[in-house]
mmCIF file of C-alpha atoms in Angstrom:
data_model
loop_
_atom_site.group_PDB
_atom_site.id
_atom_site.type_symbol
_atom_site.label_atom_id
_atom_site.label_comp_id
_atom_site.label_asym_id
_atom_site.label_seq_id
_atom_site.Cartn_x
_atom_site.Cartn_y
_atom_site.Cartn_z
ATOM 1 C CA MET D 173 -75.637 -54.088 -197.052
ATOM 2 C CA LYS D 174 -78.368 -55.136 -194.656
ATOM 3 C CA ARG D 175 -79.095 -52.569 -191.975
ATOM 4 C CA ASP D 176 -78.996 -55.118 -189.142
ATOM 5 C CA ARG D 177 -75.368 -55.963 -190.002
ATOM 6 C CA THR D 178 -74.505 -52.264 -190.214
ATOM 7 C CA THR D 179 -76.077 -51.638 -186.822
ATOM 8 C CA PHE D 180 -74.094 -54.501 -185.315
ATOM 9 C CA LEU D 181 -70.846 -53.278 -186.831
ATOM 10 C CA THR D 182 -71.506 -49.695 -185.728
ATOM 11 C CA THR D 183 -72.358 -50.688 -182.184
ATOM 12 C CA PHE D 184 -69.339 -52.995 -181.940
ATOM 13 C CA LEU D 185 -66.840 -50.562 -183.448
ATOM 14 C CA LEU D 186 -68.066 -47.486 -181.599
ATOM 15 C CA GLN D 187 -68.276 -49.320 -178.292
ATOM 16 C CA ARG D 188 -64.720 -50.572 -178.777
ATOM 17 C CA ALA D 189 -63.704 -46.997 -179.607
ATOM 18 C CA ARG D 190 -65.357 -45.659 -176.461
ATOM 19 C CA ASP D 191 -63.915 -48.412 -174.276
ATOM 20 C CA SER D 192 -60.412 -47.988 -175.664
ATOM 21 C CA GLY D 193 -60.718 -44.223 -175.488
ATOM 22 C CA SER D 194 -61.566 -44.337 -171.806
ATOM 23 C CA ARG D 195 -58.471 -46.460 -171.157
ATOM 24 C CA THR D 196 -56.051 -44.624 -173.446
ATOM 25 C CA ASN D 197 -57.337 -41.032 -173.311
ATOM 26 C CA LEU D 198 -58.421 -41.141 -176.961
ATOM 27 C CA ASN D 199 -61.429 -39.128 -178.037
ATOM 28 C CA PRO D 200 -63.944 -40.794 -180.434
ATOM 29 C CA LEU D 201 -62.198 -39.469 -183.550
ATOM 30 C CA GLN D 202 -58.742 -40.476 -182.341
ATOM 31 C CA ALA D 203 -60.092 -43.949 -181.593
ATOM 32 C CA LEU D 204 -61.036 -44.099 -185.290
ATOM 33 C CA GLY D 205 -57.484 -43.135 -186.317
ATOM 34 C CA TRP D 206 -57.746 -39.317 -186.469
ATOM 35 C CA GLN D 207 -54.336 -37.631 -186.458
ATOM 36 C CA PRO D 208 -52.985 -34.037 -186.540
ATOM 37 C CA PHE D 209 -52.155 -34.602 -190.234
ATOM 38 C CA PHE D 210 -55.891 -34.569 -190.993
ATOM 39 C CA ALA D 211 -56.782 -31.764 -188.579
ATOM 40 C CA GLN D 212 -54.315 -29.447 -190.354
ATOM 41 C CA GLN D 213 -56.334 -29.755 -193.568
ATOM 42 C CA ILE D 214 -59.567 -28.270 -192.254
ATOM 43 C CA SER D 215 -60.794 -24.942 -190.912
ATOM 44 C CA VAL D 216 -63.008 -24.280 -187.907
ATOM 45 C CA ASP D 217 -65.855 -23.192 -190.189
ATOM 46 C CA GLU D 218 -65.613 -26.357 -192.291
ATOM 47 C CA LEU D 219 -65.512 -28.508 -189.179
ATOM 48 C CA ALA D 220 -68.784 -26.966 -187.969
ATOM 49 C CA ALA D 221 -70.563 -27.540 -191.283
ATOM 50 C CA THR D 222 -69.069 -30.866 -192.387
ATOM 51 C CA PRO D 223 -68.018 -33.244 -189.599
ATOM 52 C CA PRO D 224 -65.124 -35.647 -190.266
ATOM 53 C CA ALA D 225 -66.004 -39.311 -190.742
ATOM 54 C CA ARG D 226 -63.900 -42.326 -191.622
ATOM 55 C CA VAL D 227 -64.818 -44.971 -194.178
ATOM 56 C CA VAL D 228 -64.876 -48.157 -192.092
ATOM 57 C CA GLU D 229 -66.396 -50.476 -194.674
ATOM 58 C CA VAL D 230 -66.572 -50.675 -198.460
ATOM 59 C CA HIS D 231 -68.925 -52.970 -200.323
ATOM 60 C CA ARG D 232 -70.528 -53.044 -203.753
ATOM 61 C CA ASN D 233 -73.511 -50.897 -202.842
ATOM 62 C CA GLY D 234 -71.852 -48.171 -200.815
ATOM 63 C CA LEU D 235 -69.632 -46.839 -198.073
ATOM 64 C CA HIS D 236 -70.152 -47.078 -194.331
ATOM 65 C CA VAL D 237 -68.706 -44.063 -192.481
ATOM 66 C CA LEU D 238 -68.355 -43.397 -188.763
ATOM 67 C CA GLY D 239 -67.356 -40.337 -186.782
ATOM 68 C CA ASP D 240 -68.151 -38.499 -183.575
ATOM 69 C CA SER D 241 -71.983 -38.776 -183.581
ATOM 70 C CA VAL D 242 -71.831 -39.819 -187.247
ATOM 71 C CA ASP D 243 -73.069 -43.129 -188.622
ATOM 72 C CA ALA D 244 -74.040 -43.074 -192.293
ATOM 73 C CA LEU D 245 -74.280 -45.185 -195.422
ATOM 74 C CA LEU D 246 -73.113 -43.307 -198.516
ATOM 75 C CA PRO D 247 -73.344 -44.113 -202.226
ATOM 76 C CA PRO D 248 -70.213 -45.729 -203.684
ATOM 77 C CA ARG D 249 -67.440 -43.497 -205.034
ATOM 78 C CA PRO D 250 -64.551 -44.740 -207.203
ATOM 79 C CA ASP D 251 -62.202 -42.196 -205.630
ATOM 80 C CA VAL D 252 -62.861 -43.336 -202.049
ATOM 81 C CA THR D 253 -61.666 -46.477 -200.276
ATOM 82 C CA VAL D 254 -61.712 -47.988 -196.814
ATOM 83 C CA GLY D 255 -59.680 -45.951 -194.322
ATOM 84 C CA ASP D 256 -60.334 -42.642 -196.059
ATOM 85 C CA TRP D 257 -61.395 -39.590 -194.047
ATOM 86 C CA LEU D 258 -64.232 -37.479 -195.453
ATOM 87 C CA MET D 259 -65.573 -34.098 -194.475
ATOM 88 C CA LEU D 260 -69.173 -35.279 -194.567
ATOM 89 C CA TYR D 261 -71.647 -33.031 -196.368
ATOM 90 C CA PRO D 262 -74.933 -34.332 -194.856
ATOM 91 C CA SER D 263 -77.333 -32.891 -197.446
ATOM 92 C CA HIS D 264 -75.227 -33.980 -200.415
ATOM 93 C CA PRO D 265 -72.859 -36.795 -199.336
ATOM 94 C CA GLN D 266 -71.463 -37.256 -202.862
ATOM 95 C CA SER D 267 -69.841 -33.833 -202.470
ATOM 96 C CA SER D 268 -68.040 -34.810 -199.264
ATOM 97 C CA ARG D 269 -64.390 -33.798 -199.461
ATOM 98 C CA VAL D 270 -61.753 -36.532 -199.237
ATOM 99 C CA LEU D 271 -58.897 -35.452 -196.991
ATOM 100 C CA GLU D 272 -55.338 -35.879 -198.213
ATOM 101 C CA ARG D 273 -54.082 -39.339 -197.293
ATOM 102 C CA ILE D 274 -51.117 -40.357 -195.218
ATOM 103 C CA SER D 275 -50.818 -43.480 -197.351
ATOM 104 C CA LEU D 276 -52.660 -45.219 -200.166
ATOM 105 C CA ILE D 277 -52.464 -48.850 -201.276
ATOM 106 C CA LYS D 278 -53.526 -49.368 -204.886
ATOM 107 C CA ARG D 279 -53.025 -51.851 -207.694
ATOM 108 C CA ARG D 280 -53.981 -52.344 -211.292
ATOM 109 C CA ALA D 281 -57.436 -53.895 -211.276
ATOM 110 C CA PRO D 282 -57.613 -57.653 -211.978
ATOM 111 C CA GLY D 283 -58.418 -58.849 -215.479
ATOM 112 C CA THR D 284 -57.659 -57.196 -218.789
ATOM 113 C CA GLY D 285 -58.879 -53.727 -217.829
ATOM 114 C CA ARG D 286 -56.532 -50.844 -217.239
ATOM 115 C CA GLN D 287 -58.212 -49.221 -214.262
ATOM 116 C CA GLU D 288 -56.575 -48.654 -210.919
ATOM 117 C CA GLN D 289 -58.169 -50.217 -207.845
ATOM 118 C CA LEU D 290 -57.852 -48.462 -204.508
ATOM 119 C CA ILE D 291 -57.296 -51.015 -201.732
ATOM 120 C CA ALA D 292 -56.944 -48.987 -198.523
ATOM 121 C CA ALA D 293 -55.952 -45.543 -197.266
ATOM 122 C CA ASN D 294 -54.295 -44.111 -194.175
ATOM 123 C CA ILE D 295 -52.649 -47.354 -193.069
ATOM 124 C CA ASP D 296 -49.704 -47.144 -190.665
ATOM 125 C CA THR D 297 -48.393 -50.715 -190.939
ATOM 126 C CA ALA D 298 -48.891 -53.422 -193.549
ATOM 127 C CA LEU D 299 -48.724 -56.873 -191.964
ATOM 128 C CA ILE D 300 -47.936 -59.123 -194.923
ATOM 129 C CA VAL D 301 -49.130 -62.597 -194.003
ATOM 130 C CA THR D 302 -47.778 -65.868 -195.387
ATOM 131 C CA SER D 303 -47.866 -69.433 -194.100
ATOM 132 C CA CYS D 304 -45.495 -72.361 -193.654
ATOM 133 C CA ASN D 305 -46.741 -74.594 -196.470
ATOM 134 C CA GLN D 306 -46.477 -74.980 -200.238
ATOM 135 C CA ASP D 307 -48.325 -71.694 -200.810
ATOM 136 C CA PHE D 308 -45.287 -69.815 -199.437
ATOM 137 C CA ASN D 309 -43.898 -67.656 -202.248
ATOM 138 C CA VAL D 310 -41.018 -65.180 -201.971
ATOM 139 C CA ALA D 311 -41.940 -63.390 -205.208
ATOM 140 C CA ARG D 312 -45.442 -62.728 -203.869
ATOM 141 C CA LEU D 313 -44.030 -61.374 -200.624
ATOM 142 C CA GLU D 314 -41.826 -59.032 -202.660
ATOM 143 C CA ARG D 315 -44.856 -57.720 -204.520
ATOM 144 C CA TYR D 316 -46.713 -56.924 -201.314
ATOM 145 C CA ALA D 317 -43.593 -55.354 -199.820
ATOM 146 C CA ALA D 318 -43.031 -53.160 -202.893
ATOM 147 C CA LEU D 319 -46.684 -52.114 -202.695
ATOM 148 C CA ALA D 320 -46.216 -51.089 -199.062
ATOM 149 C CA PHE D 321 -42.945 -49.244 -199.669
ATOM 150 C CA GLU D 322 -44.474 -47.323 -202.579
ATOM 151 C CA ALA D 323 -47.396 -46.296 -200.363
ATOM 152 C CA GLY D 324 -45.061 -45.100 -197.607
ATOM 153 C CA ILE D 325 -46.266 -47.818 -195.226
ATOM 154 C CA THR D 326 -44.063 -49.841 -192.889
ATOM 155 C CA PRO D 327 -44.167 -53.489 -194.038
ATOM 156 C CA VAL D 328 -43.844 -56.400 -191.610
ATOM 157 C CA ILE D 329 -43.892 -60.035 -192.748
ATOM 158 C CA VAL D 330 -45.909 -62.356 -190.517
ATOM 159 C CA VAL D 331 -45.211 -66.073 -191.009
ATOM 160 C CA THR D 332 -48.117 -68.172 -189.713
ATOM 161 C CA LYS D 333 -48.882 -71.864 -189.166
ATOM 162 C CA THR D 334 -45.444 -72.517 -187.695
ATOM 163 C CA GLU D 335 -47.026 -75.235 -185.569
ATOM 164 C CA LEU D 336 -47.792 -77.257 -188.716
ATOM 165 C CA ALA D 337 -44.348 -77.134 -190.343
ATOM 166 C CA THR D 338 -41.532 -79.592 -189.733
ATOM 167 C CA ASP D 339 -38.959 -76.873 -190.424
ATOM 168 C CA PRO D 340 -40.539 -73.435 -189.785
ATOM 169 C CA GLN D 341 -37.106 -71.796 -189.556
ATOM 170 C CA SER D 342 -36.520 -72.337 -193.292
ATOM 171 C CA TYR D 343 -39.648 -70.313 -194.089
ATOM 172 C CA THR D 344 -38.624 -67.582 -191.679
ATOM 173 C CA ASP D 345 -35.138 -67.386 -193.174
ATOM 174 C CA ALA D 346 -36.581 -67.136 -196.690
ATOM 175 C CA ALA D 347 -38.907 -64.343 -195.565
ATOM 176 C CA ARG D 348 -35.987 -62.433 -194.048
ATOM 177 C CA GLY D 349 -34.263 -62.607 -197.419
ATOM 178 C CA VAL D 350 -36.940 -60.363 -198.941
ATOM 179 C CA SER D 351 -35.337 -57.217 -197.496
ATOM 180 C CA GLU D 352 -33.083 -56.244 -194.624
ATOM 181 C CA MET D 353 -35.465 -53.359 -193.929
ATOM 182 C CA ILE D 354 -38.441 -55.619 -193.183
ATOM 183 C CA GLU D 355 -38.993 -57.249 -189.817
ATOM 184 C CA VAL D 356 -40.229 -60.841 -189.820
ATOM 185 C CA VAL D 357 -42.437 -62.345 -187.117
ATOM 186 C CA ALA D 358 -43.161 -66.090 -186.972
ATOM 187 C CA LEU D 359 -46.090 -67.276 -184.878
ATOM 188 C CA ASP D 360 -49.078 -69.518 -184.334
ATOM 189 C CA ALA D 361 -52.042 -67.315 -185.335
ATOM 190 C CA ARG D 362 -54.231 -68.894 -182.696
ATOM 191 C CA GLY D 363 -54.197 -67.922 -179.033
ATOM 192 C CA SER D 364 -52.300 -65.026 -177.470
ATOM 193 C CA ALA D 365 -49.167 -65.022 -179.681
ATOM 194 C CA PRO D 366 -50.470 -62.364 -182.124
ATOM 195 C CA ARG D 367 -51.355 -59.969 -179.287
ATOM 196 C CA THR D 368 -47.897 -60.204 -177.749
ATOM 197 C CA GLN D 369 -45.726 -60.486 -180.863
ATOM 198 C CA LEU D 370 -47.540 -57.816 -182.891
ATOM 199 C CA SER D 371 -48.031 -55.336 -180.050
ATOM 200 C CA SER D 372 -45.245 -53.051 -181.325
ATOM 201 C CA TRP D 373 -47.363 -52.135 -184.336
ATOM 202 C CA CYS D 374 -50.889 -52.587 -182.946
ATOM 203 C CA ARG D 375 -50.964 -49.480 -180.779
ATOM 204 C CA PRO D 376 -53.884 -47.208 -179.765
ATOM 205 C CA GLY D 377 -54.930 -44.858 -182.540
ATOM 206 C CA LYS D 378 -52.959 -46.747 -185.205
ATOM 207 C CA THR D 379 -54.341 -48.599 -188.230
ATOM 208 C CA VAL D 380 -52.791 -51.850 -189.462
ATOM 209 C CA ALA D 381 -53.753 -53.874 -192.518
ATOM 210 C CA PHE D 382 -53.394 -57.609 -193.067
ATOM 211 C CA LEU D 383 -52.374 -58.338 -196.662
ATOM 212 C CA GLY D 384 -51.854 -61.749 -198.215
ATOM 213 C CA SER D 385 -53.381 -64.614 -200.146
ATOM 214 C CA SER D 386 -56.545 -66.421 -199.114
ATOM 215 C CA GLY D 387 -55.947 -69.120 -196.511
ATOM 216 C CA VAL D 388 -52.751 -67.752 -194.928
ATOM 217 C CA GLY D 389 -54.485 -66.872 -191.654
ATOM 218 C CA LYS D 390 -55.423 -63.180 -191.919
ATOM 219 C CA SER D 391 -58.892 -63.671 -190.444
ATOM 220 C CA THR D 392 -57.549 -65.957 -187.726
ATOM 221 C CA LEU D 393 -54.991 -63.288 -186.794
ATOM 222 C CA THR D 394 -57.705 -60.645 -186.752
ATOM 223 C CA ASN D 395 -59.865 -62.751 -184.444
ATOM 224 C CA ALA D 396 -56.906 -63.291 -182.123
ATOM 225 C CA LEU D 397 -56.215 -59.549 -181.914
ATOM 226 C CA LEU D 398 -59.907 -58.749 -181.440
ATOM 227 C CA GLU D 399 -60.124 -61.456 -178.761
ATOM 228 C CA SER D 400 -63.255 -62.758 -180.442
ATOM 229 C CA HIS D 401 -64.474 -65.167 -183.114
ATOM 230 C CA SER D 402 -66.562 -62.604 -184.987
ATOM 231 C CA ILE D 403 -64.833 -63.190 -188.337
ATOM 232 C CA GLU D 404 -65.486 -66.435 -190.184
ATOM 233 C CA THR D 405 -62.501 -68.605 -191.087
ATOM 234 C CA GLN D 406 -62.176 -71.550 -193.478
ATOM 235 C CA ALA D 407 -59.783 -74.435 -193.920
ATOM 236 C CA ILE D 408 -57.371 -74.468 -196.859
ATOM 237 C CA ARG D 409 -57.403 -77.073 -199.620
ATOM 238 C CA GLU D 410 -55.179 -79.982 -198.700
ATOM 239 C CA ASP D 411 -53.858 -80.637 -202.217
ATOM 240 C CA ASP D 412 -52.214 -77.242 -202.799
ATOM 241 C CA ALA D 413 -52.590 -75.376 -199.455
ATOM 242 C CA LYS D 414 -54.590 -72.612 -201.166
ATOM 243 C CA GLY D 415 -57.427 -70.946 -199.354
ATOM 244 C CA ARG D 416 -60.898 -69.774 -200.287
ATOM 245 C CA HIS D 417 -62.097 -66.231 -199.801
ATOM 246 C CA THR D 418 -63.395 -65.908 -196.245
ATOM 247 C CA THR D 419 -63.270 -62.123 -196.005
ATOM 248 C CA THR D 420 -65.382 -60.702 -198.848
ATOM 249 C CA ARG D 421 -65.314 -56.999 -198.003
ATOM 250 C CA ARG D 422 -62.746 -54.520 -196.763
ATOM 251 C CA GLU D 423 -63.660 -53.267 -193.307
ATOM 252 C CA LEU D 424 -62.007 -51.915 -190.183
ATOM 253 C CA HIS D 425 -62.215 -53.686 -186.832
ATOM 254 C CA ALA D 426 -61.356 -52.190 -183.444
ATOM 255 C CA MET D 427 -59.037 -53.953 -181.008
ATOM 256 C CA PRO D 428 -59.728 -53.576 -177.281
ATOM 257 C CA ASN D 429 -56.634 -51.353 -176.950
ATOM 258 C CA GLY D 430 -57.782 -48.853 -179.605
ATOM 259 C CA CYS D 431 -55.867 -50.115 -182.647
ATOM 260 C CA LEU D 432 -57.844 -50.523 -185.877
ATOM 261 C CA ILE D 433 -57.343 -53.606 -188.058
ATOM 262 C CA LEU D 434 -58.139 -53.917 -191.734
ATOM 263 C CA ASP D 435 -58.731 -57.505 -192.818
ATOM 264 C CA THR D 436 -58.622 -57.642 -196.626
ATOM 265 C CA PRO D 437 -59.815 -60.347 -199.016
ATOM 266 C CA GLY D 438 -57.028 -62.432 -200.508
ATOM 267 C CA MET D 439 -55.751 -60.994 -203.799
ATOM 268 C CA ARG D 440 -55.170 -63.578 -206.519
ATOM 269 C CA GLU D 441 -53.733 -60.930 -208.835
ATOM 270 C CA LEU D 442 -51.372 -58.257 -207.582
ATOM 271 C CA LYS D 443 -50.295 -56.124 -210.522
ATOM 272 C CA LEU D 444 -47.974 -53.272 -209.587
ATOM 273 C CA THR D 445 -48.558 -49.831 -211.068
ATOM 274 C CA ASP D 446 -46.566 -46.628 -210.540
ATOM 275 C CA ALA D 447 -44.504 -48.502 -207.945
ATOM 276 C CA VAL D 448 -40.949 -48.065 -209.239
ATOM 277 C CA ASP D 449 -39.829 -46.267 -206.072
ATOM 278 C CA GLY D 450 -41.255 -49.034 -203.908
ATOM 279 C CA ILE D 451 -39.521 -51.682 -206.017
ATOM 280 C CA ASN D 452 -36.206 -49.856 -205.748
ATOM 281 C CA ASP D 453 -36.629 -49.509 -201.971
ATOM 282 C CA LEU D 454 -37.301 -53.234 -201.724
ATOM 283 C CA PHE D 455 -34.235 -54.075 -203.812
ATOM 284 C CA ALA D 456 -31.996 -51.487 -202.188
ATOM 285 C CA ASP D 457 -29.113 -53.975 -202.279
ATOM 286 C CA ILE D 458 -29.224 -54.080 -206.078
ATOM 287 C CA GLN D 459 -29.521 -50.300 -206.259
ATOM 288 C CA GLU D 460 -26.414 -49.970 -204.107
ATOM 289 C CA LEU D 461 -24.491 -52.351 -206.358
ATOM 290 C CA ALA D 462 -25.696 -50.531 -209.493
ATOM 291 C CA ALA D 463 -24.074 -47.328 -208.247
ATOM 292 C CA GLY D 464 -20.718 -49.022 -208.900
ATOM 293 C CA CYS D 465 -21.392 -49.861 -212.553
ATOM 294 C CA ARG D 466 -19.115 -48.312 -215.174
ATOM 295 C CA PHE D 467 -22.045 -46.848 -217.141
ATOM 296 C CA ASN D 468 -24.822 -44.776 -215.585
ATOM 297 C CA ASP D 469 -27.411 -46.355 -217.909
ATOM 298 C CA CYS D 470 -26.220 -49.914 -217.323
ATOM 299 C CA GLN D 471 -29.025 -52.458 -217.797
ATOM 300 C CA HIS D 472 -27.095 -55.169 -215.904
ATOM 301 C CA GLU D 473 -27.341 -57.637 -218.773
ATOM 302 C CA THR D 474 -24.117 -57.832 -220.815
ATOM 303 C CA GLU D 475 -22.422 -54.469 -220.239
ATOM 304 C CA PRO D 476 -18.718 -54.434 -219.322
ATOM 305 C CA GLY D 477 -17.926 -53.126 -215.868
ATOM 306 C CA CYS D 478 -21.345 -54.066 -214.470
ATOM 307 C CA ALA D 479 -21.057 -54.280 -210.692
ATOM 308 C CA VAL D 480 -24.398 -56.124 -210.444
ATOM 309 C CA LEU D 481 -23.348 -58.941 -212.764
ATOM 310 C CA LYS D 482 -19.991 -59.124 -210.995
ATOM 311 C CA ALA D 483 -21.826 -59.602 -207.669
ATOM 312 C CA VAL D 484 -23.813 -62.460 -209.226
ATOM 313 C CA GLU D 485 -20.616 -64.115 -210.493
ATOM 314 C CA GLN D 486 -19.006 -63.826 -207.069
ATOM 315 C CA GLY D 487 -22.067 -65.229 -205.297
ATOM 316 C CA ALA D 488 -22.795 -61.964 -203.454
ATOM 317 C CA LEU D 489 -26.145 -61.567 -205.244
ATOM 318 C CA ASP D 490 -28.624 -64.310 -206.081
ATOM 319 C CA ALA D 491 -29.285 -64.417 -209.825
ATOM 320 C CA VAL D 492 -32.890 -65.437 -209.135
ATOM 321 C CA ARG D 493 -33.408 -62.324 -207.000
ATOM 322 C CA LEU D 494 -31.969 -60.194 -209.801
ATOM 323 C CA GLY D 495 -34.418 -61.828 -212.212
ATOM 324 C CA ARG D 496 -37.384 -61.053 -209.958
ATOM 325 C CA TRP D 497 -36.262 -57.418 -209.707
ATOM 326 C CA ARG D 498 -36.125 -57.134 -213.493
ATOM 327 C CA LYS D 499 -39.550 -58.750 -213.827
ATOM 328 C CA LEU D 500 -41.208 -56.371 -211.350
ATOM 329 C CA LEU D 501 -39.676 -53.303 -212.999
ATOM 330 C CA ALA D 502 -40.799 -54.478 -216.452
ATOM 331 C CA GLU D 503 -44.318 -55.223 -215.207
ATOM 332 C CA ASP D 504 -44.588 -51.876 -213.446
ATOM 333 C CA ALA D 505 -43.363 -50.018 -216.538
ATOM 334 C CA PHE D 506 -45.928 -51.785 -218.745
ATOM 335 C CA ASN D 507 -48.858 -51.230 -216.376
ATOM 336 C CA SER D 508 -47.927 -47.620 -215.696
ATOM 337 C CA ALA D 509 -47.632 -46.877 -219.404
ATOM 338 C CA SER D 510 -50.995 -48.551 -220.062
ATOM 339 C CA LEU D 511 -52.692 -46.479 -217.373
ATOM 340 C CA ALA D 512 -51.037 -43.281 -218.601
ATOM 341 C CA GLU D 513 -52.298 -44.038 -222.109
ATOM 342 C CA ARG D 514 -55.836 -44.574 -220.805
ATOM 343 C CA ARG D 515 -55.750 -41.357 -218.789
ATOM 344 C CA SER D 516 -54.594 -39.470 -221.889
ATOM 345 C CA ARG D 517 -57.441 -40.928 -223.966
ATOM 346 C CA ASP D 518 -59.988 -40.118 -221.255
ATOM 347 C CA LYS D 519 -58.715 -36.549 -221.067
ATOM 348 C CA ALA D 520 -58.912 -36.144 -224.849
ATOM 349 C CA PHE D 521 -62.436 -37.613 -224.923
ATOM 350 C CA GLY D 522 -63.579 -35.278 -222.157
ATOM 351 C CA LYS D 523 -62.162 -32.307 -224.037
ATOM 352 C CA MET D 524 -64.021 -33.368 -227.187
ATOM 353 C CA VAL D 525 -67.328 -33.733 -225.293
ATOM 354 C CA ARG D 526 -66.936 -30.290 -223.770
ATOM 355 C CA GLY D 527 -66.171 -28.858 -227.223
ATOM 356 C CA VAL D 528 -69.290 -30.412 -228.756
ATOM 357 C CA LYS D 529 -71.421 -29.146 -225.871
ATOM 358 C CA LYS D 530 -69.979 -25.662 -226.290
ATOM 359 C CA LEU D 531 -70.852 -25.675 -230.015
ATOM 360 C CA LYS D 532 -74.403 -26.797 -229.282
ATOM 361 C CA ASP D 533 -74.830 -24.115 -226.624
ATOM 362 C CA SER D 534 -73.514 -21.417 -228.953
ATOM 363 C CA GLY D 535 -75.997 -22.476 -231.639
ATOM 364 C CA ARG D 536 -79.044 -21.897 -229.511
#
């Protein structure tokens, strides 16, 4: 990262934090999202030696952290992501302790690898953004929602570009069908609509994250909430309504009222891992039906007395929705098993290396 960009970001974010703090009685740490949950994890002695700092930007070459009188660039760490709070060890930053998280968004890394990728930590609300065009996809919304539920984050679906659709209500209705537990907001991302319609979640001291594909309007929404044009936006392709990556890094932005916004790059691949609880929360209607099946281990395929299949036959449950539920559970089971296998191999390899080292040491 170039230092001039870092200086700009620091000045902008800290000044917003100071301005919002003066209006909302937030101190500098609270303006960066500090909560009692984090304060309970540290002692007075640790606080004096290692000040808390939040990761406000992640890029390939390192981490940018801010705190009260703290502004530092740290080497990259695979176990740290944007939104994390660190107890900063100035003389040896790699040893900085990561505080326990309120929430963590993660996925299986894109490609054929089996690693986990940390997306963001300590998010209060996930604003899942979609648009009124042919890129609208219920299955994708379900994936993001399951990701949020698994992380313990409140999901909200934001339907954008309503001004361009001939029938925006049909998109809104489809979004509401994702889950009865998820609120849906439809708006024009430009102008003042985001500030008024998203104000319930964008409160002082809170952190919200925009999640969604490229081109759905995440950066436009962020600009509207920031009341600026500091984030570049791009037009979508006309042939398939898909967007190009405008946001290339994960970083926090400060609203004038003291809310922090995370604008994330669009994710082309969203592979769920260890998210079975989030999937079940998302499909709570199917879980409720399954409780009425004759057999406790019913797979809802051909078993007699299956309440889920009966609901499909009676039109109370959409067969397509049932199919998507099965697909997500199967995908999650496969990815979770793959990651567990890799962790087991890594643990065995580490044990072997330590054994060899011990033999060499004993032979000296």
